[in-house]
């Protein structure tokens, strides 16, 4: 596997073990069928508990069954999952960074005990409802409302493009609490089997096909008082979850690019044209050289992020830089890898075009490339250019 500047040497035994466990799981349990799932538009849901057993959901959290592994180990895990398919990494990063993280960071003791072990084990599936039909890049414009009533809250509104929603047991729903002054955004744990909650599936995707995506429709959905996340109010609640997930994506994208590189390199050495392997042509070698260089630079950024996160110095804007750069890099390199496979490259027999198509989603979700440009622009100039 590509590791051009020898990053492996700095890994601890535990980090290597976590990476190798994920790599082996992917090779044995997922890779053989992933193209079929992609074509069918399905996620291998039978693997959800096994991924829990292996510790793939938020192992970087502490307590409630989570082992508190290093941020680098967590990143390596995301890298291995996305080397298989972005949909696999999405499943784990939504469950961990977008559902377990907010419960861990902002939940009550009872909420933590009720949900964290079950989510960590893959006995329950969660989803994160922020985006709405009319509010994607600007979630603070959300229209979903919560009102207090005698027993708790009544929720109304619609979330869309929600990973895992149709298979979720619980949704972390962000809504404006209209009965409080200023209508602050609050997080609510909404069990999906409650009256007034629907989670319709979105079927017509051409990207991220091996991932279940849907909506959350709330029509006078009643939830008890104890289901509000008590420790956070305002947009920093959902936005701080995004920082966790974007961190995983910055690592995951490197995995997708690495798989494209390895597939192209192998193909180039095996495929003959004009009397020998196409890897002997300078044009092809330049493509491999550029691909290896870009992947290595993205790897270095991800490793640096892990160190900053470990010591508590990571800023959200630094995560934006890595998400923006690494996903764009992977998207560009997947396309180059696809072209290096010629006609065979457009089939599901090879991974690059599947990665390329998935990366269109990854480029868009968790803050589009443009939005991360603006986050960096604001950080660099002090002038916000969102509106
Ligand atoms: P703004 O006024 O800038 O900030 C409000 C408060 O939040 C704090 N904050 C953050 N905290 C942690 N991490 C971040 N990334 C943060 N960004 C902001 C900020 O300090 C402030 O705190 P306080 O204490 O002063 O109140 O917020 P804004 O509403 O103006 O937002 C600006 C903007 C455009 C950057 C933000 O809305 C944004 O990031 N938009 C992009 C939307 C997005 O990324 N949506 C993702 C939906 S989830 C998803 O896509 C999951 S896909 C998962 C998968 O399948 O893998
Ligand atoms: P828009 O915000 O309408 O943007 C359209 C275009 O306009 C983009 O190119 C954008 O960059 C550009 N644009 C917007 N504003 C500006 C600006 N100020 N300056 C310059 N350009 C701008 N959301 C969740 O809450 N939970 C999930 O689990 C989840 N999973 C997803 C899974 C998939 C498969 C997909 C596709 C999306 C998912 N999302 C999820 C939603 C995702 O986060 C949004 O699609 C994303 O934030 C962009 O919002 P939008 O699609 O409404 O695009």
PDB file of C-alpha atoms and ligand atoms in Angstrom, residues 90 94 98 127-139 159-165 172 174 202 205 207-209 211-214 216 242 246 358 360-372 374 385-387, ligand 2:
ATOM      1  CA  UNK A  90     -20.384   7.216   5.869  1.00  0.00           C
ATOM      2  CA  UNK A  94     -22.582   9.190  10.909  1.00  0.00           C
ATOM      3  CA  UNK A  98     -22.735  12.661  14.208  1.00  0.00           C
ATOM      4  CA  UNK A 127     -28.836   9.377  11.889  1.00  0.00           C
ATOM      5  CA  UNK A 128     -28.247  13.137  11.998  1.00  0.00           C
ATOM      6  CA  UNK A 129     -30.908  15.503  10.733  1.00  0.00           C
ATOM      7  CA  UNK A 130     -29.624  18.980   9.950  1.00  0.00           C
ATOM      8  CA  UNK A 131     -30.157  19.617   6.221  1.00  0.00           C
ATOM      9  CA  UNK A 132     -33.628  20.659   5.023  1.00  0.00           C
ATOM     10  CA  UNK A 133     -35.068  20.920   1.519  1.00  0.00           C
ATOM     11  CA  UNK A 134     -34.609  24.721   1.483  1.00  0.00           C
ATOM     12  CA  UNK A 135     -31.561  24.947   3.809  1.00  0.00           C
ATOM     13  CA  UNK A 136     -28.431  22.981   2.900  1.00  0.00           C
ATOM     14  CA  UNK A 137     -25.306  25.136   3.037  1.00  0.00           C
ATOM     15  CA  UNK A 138     -27.079  27.525   5.388  1.00  0.00           C
ATOM     16  CA  UNK A 139     -28.569  25.283   8.082  1.00  0.00           C
ATOM     17  CA  UNK A 159     -35.084  17.049   6.982  1.00  0.00           C
ATOM     18  CA  UNK A 160     -33.658  15.693   3.746  1.00  0.00           C
ATOM     19  CA  UNK A 161     -30.532  13.934   2.443  1.00  0.00           C
ATOM     20  CA  UNK A 162     -30.105  12.121   5.733  1.00  0.00           C
ATOM     21  CA  UNK A 163     -27.621   9.224   5.699  1.00  0.00           C
ATOM     22  CA  UNK A 164     -29.021   6.107   7.426  1.00  0.00           C
ATOM     23  CA  UNK A 165     -32.454   7.716   8.082  1.00  0.00           C
ATOM     24  CA  UNK A 172     -30.540  13.468  16.262  1.00  0.00           C
ATOM     25  CA  UNK A 174     -31.801  19.890  15.126  1.00  0.00           C
ATOM     26  CA  UNK A 202     -34.298   8.555  -1.519  1.00  0.00           C
ATOM     27  CA  UNK A 205     -29.040   8.523  -6.480  1.00  0.00           C
ATOM     28  CA  UNK A 207     -23.585   8.585  -6.317  1.00  0.00           C
ATOM     29  CA  UNK A 208     -23.101   6.963  -2.900  1.00  0.00           C
ATOM     30  CA  UNK A 209     -25.307   4.109  -3.991  1.00  0.00           C
ATOM     31  CA  UNK A 211     -25.399   3.916   1.391  1.00  0.00           C
ATOM     32  CA  UNK A 212     -28.961   4.385   2.588  1.00  0.00           C
ATOM     33  CA  UNK A 213     -30.169   7.972   2.322  1.00  0.00           C
ATOM     34  CA  UNK A 214     -33.566   9.413   3.159  1.00  0.00           C
ATOM     35  CA  UNK A 216     -37.094  12.714   8.239  1.00  0.00           C
ATOM     36  CA  UNK A 242     -19.663  18.475  11.713  1.00  0.00           C
ATOM     37  CA  UNK A 246     -15.204  16.329   8.604  1.00  0.00           C
ATOM     38  CA  UNK A 358     -19.126   8.581  -4.531  1.00  0.00           C
ATOM     39  CA  UNK A 360     -19.187  13.762  -5.898  1.00  0.00           C
ATOM     40  CA  UNK A 361     -21.295  13.357  -2.757  1.00  0.00           C
ATOM     41  CA  UNK A 362     -18.330  13.664  -0.414  1.00  0.00           C
ATOM     42  CA  UNK A 363     -17.353  16.898  -2.213  1.00  0.00           C
ATOM     43  CA  UNK A 364     -20.859  18.213  -1.453  1.00  0.00           C
ATOM     44  CA  UNK A 365     -21.810  16.910   1.979  1.00  0.00           C
ATOM     45  CA  UNK A 366     -20.409  18.019   5.298  1.00  0.00           C
ATOM     46  CA  UNK A 367     -19.996  21.500   3.791  1.00  0.00           C
ATOM     47  CA  UNK A 368     -19.509  21.853   0.055  1.00  0.00           C
ATOM     48  CA  UNK A 369     -16.060  22.612  -1.336  1.00  0.00           C
ATOM     49  CA  UNK A 370     -17.244  26.214  -1.857  1.00  0.00           C
ATOM     50  CA  UNK A 371     -18.420  26.566   1.742  1.00  0.00           C
ATOM     51  CA  UNK A 372     -15.033  25.371   3.017  1.00  0.00           C
ATOM     52  CA  UNK A 374     -15.476  30.611   2.435  1.00  0.00           C
ATOM     53  CA  UNK A 385     -18.393  36.184   2.558  1.00  0.00           C
ATOM     54  CA  UNK A 386     -21.332  33.813   3.090  1.00  0.00           C
ATOM     55  CA  UNK A 387     -24.093  36.295   2.317  1.00  0.00           C
TER      56      UNK A 387
HETATM   57  P1  LIG B   2     -26.919  24.156  -1.671  1.00  0.00           P
HETATM   58  O1  LIG B   2     -26.610  24.733  -0.333  1.00  0.00           O
HETATM   59  O2  LIG B   2     -28.212  24.542  -2.307  1.00  0.00           O
HETATM   60  O3  LIG B   2     -25.730  24.510  -2.658  1.00  0.00           O
HETATM   61  C1  LIG B   2     -25.819  24.413  -4.070  1.00  0.00           C
HETATM   62  C2  LIG B   2     -24.543  25.020  -4.683  1.00  0.00           C
HETATM   63  O4  LIG B   2     -24.429  26.405  -4.294  1.00  0.00           O
HETATM   64  C3  LIG B   2     -23.278  24.325  -4.165  1.00  0.00           C
HETATM   65  O5  LIG B   2     -22.334  24.246  -5.214  1.00  0.00           O
HETATM   66  C4  LIG B   2     -22.765  25.286  -3.094  1.00  0.00           C
HETATM   67  O6  LIG B   2     -21.358  25.212  -2.902  1.00  0.00           O
HETATM   68  C5  LIG B   2     -23.176  26.634  -3.672  1.00  0.00           C
HETATM   69  N1  LIG B   2     -23.341  27.637  -2.601  1.00  0.00           N
HETATM   70  C6  LIG B   2     -24.250  27.663  -1.589  1.00  0.00           C
HETATM   71  N2  LIG B   2     -24.073  28.712  -0.817  1.00  0.00           N
HETATM   72  C7  LIG B   2     -23.010  29.399  -1.329  1.00  0.00           C
HETATM   73  C8  LIG B   2     -22.315  30.581  -0.963  1.00  0.00           C
HETATM   74  N3  LIG B   2     -22.643  31.298   0.129  1.00  0.00           N
HETATM   75  N4  LIG B   2     -21.279  31.004  -1.743  1.00  0.00           N
HETATM   76  C9  LIG B   2     -20.905  30.293  -2.839  1.00  0.00           C
HETATM   77  N5  LIG B   2     -21.531  29.153  -3.241  1.00  0.00           N
HETATM   78  C10 LIG B   2     -22.561  28.715  -2.481  1.00  0.00           C
HETATM   79  N6  LIG B   2     -27.210  16.303   5.636  1.00  0.00           N
HETATM   80  C11 LIG B   2     -27.507  15.996   6.942  1.00  0.00           C
HETATM   81  O7  LIG B   2     -27.955  16.839   7.703  1.00  0.00           O
HETATM   82  N7  LIG B   2     -27.296  14.725   7.409  1.00  0.00           N
HETATM   83  C12 LIG B   2     -26.811  13.732   6.621  1.00  0.00           C
HETATM   84  O8  LIG B   2     -26.623  12.600   7.098  1.00  0.00           O
HETATM   85  C13 LIG B   2     -26.524  14.020   5.258  1.00  0.00           C
HETATM   86  N8  LIG B   2     -26.130  13.017   4.415  1.00  0.00           N
HETATM   87  C14 LIG B   2     -26.048  13.278   3.068  1.00  0.00           C
HETATM   88  C15 LIG B   2     -25.846  12.230   2.179  1.00  0.00           C
HETATM   89  C16 LIG B   2     -25.829  12.465   0.808  1.00  0.00           C
HETATM   90  C17 LIG B   2     -25.712  11.313  -0.135  1.00  0.00           C
HETATM   91  C18 LIG B   2     -25.929  13.796   0.320  1.00  0.00           C
HETATM   92  C19 LIG B   2     -25.869  14.095  -1.142  1.00  0.00           C
HETATM   93  C20 LIG B   2     -26.100  14.833   1.193  1.00  0.00           C
HETATM   94  C21 LIG B   2     -26.184  14.595   2.576  1.00  0.00           C
HETATM   95  N9  LIG B   2     -26.476  15.634   3.478  1.00  0.00           N
HETATM   96  C22 LIG B   2     -26.741  15.348   4.798  1.00  0.00           C
HETATM   97  C23 LIG B   2     -26.767  16.975   2.982  1.00  0.00           C
HETATM   98  C24 LIG B   2     -25.511  17.792   2.628  1.00  0.00           C
HETATM   99  O9  LIG B   2     -24.865  18.204   3.788  1.00  0.00           O
HETATM  100  C25 LIG B   2     -25.962  18.966   1.760  1.00  0.00           C
HETATM  101  O10 LIG B   2     -26.287  18.442   0.488  1.00  0.00           O
HETATM  102  C26 LIG B   2     -24.900  20.031   1.651  1.00  0.00           C
HETATM  103  O11 LIG B   2     -24.698  20.678   2.890  1.00  0.00           O
HETATM  104  C27 LIG B   2     -25.218  21.090   0.572  1.00  0.00           C
HETATM  105  O12 LIG B   2     -26.526  21.548   0.677  1.00  0.00           O
HETATM  106  P2  LIG B   2     -27.484  21.563  -0.615  1.00  0.00           P
HETATM  107  O13 LIG B   2     -27.442  20.224  -1.226  1.00  0.00           O
HETATM  108  O14 LIG B   2     -28.800  22.104  -0.181  1.00  0.00           O
HETATM  109  O15 LIG B   2     -26.799  22.562  -1.627  1.00  0.00           O
END
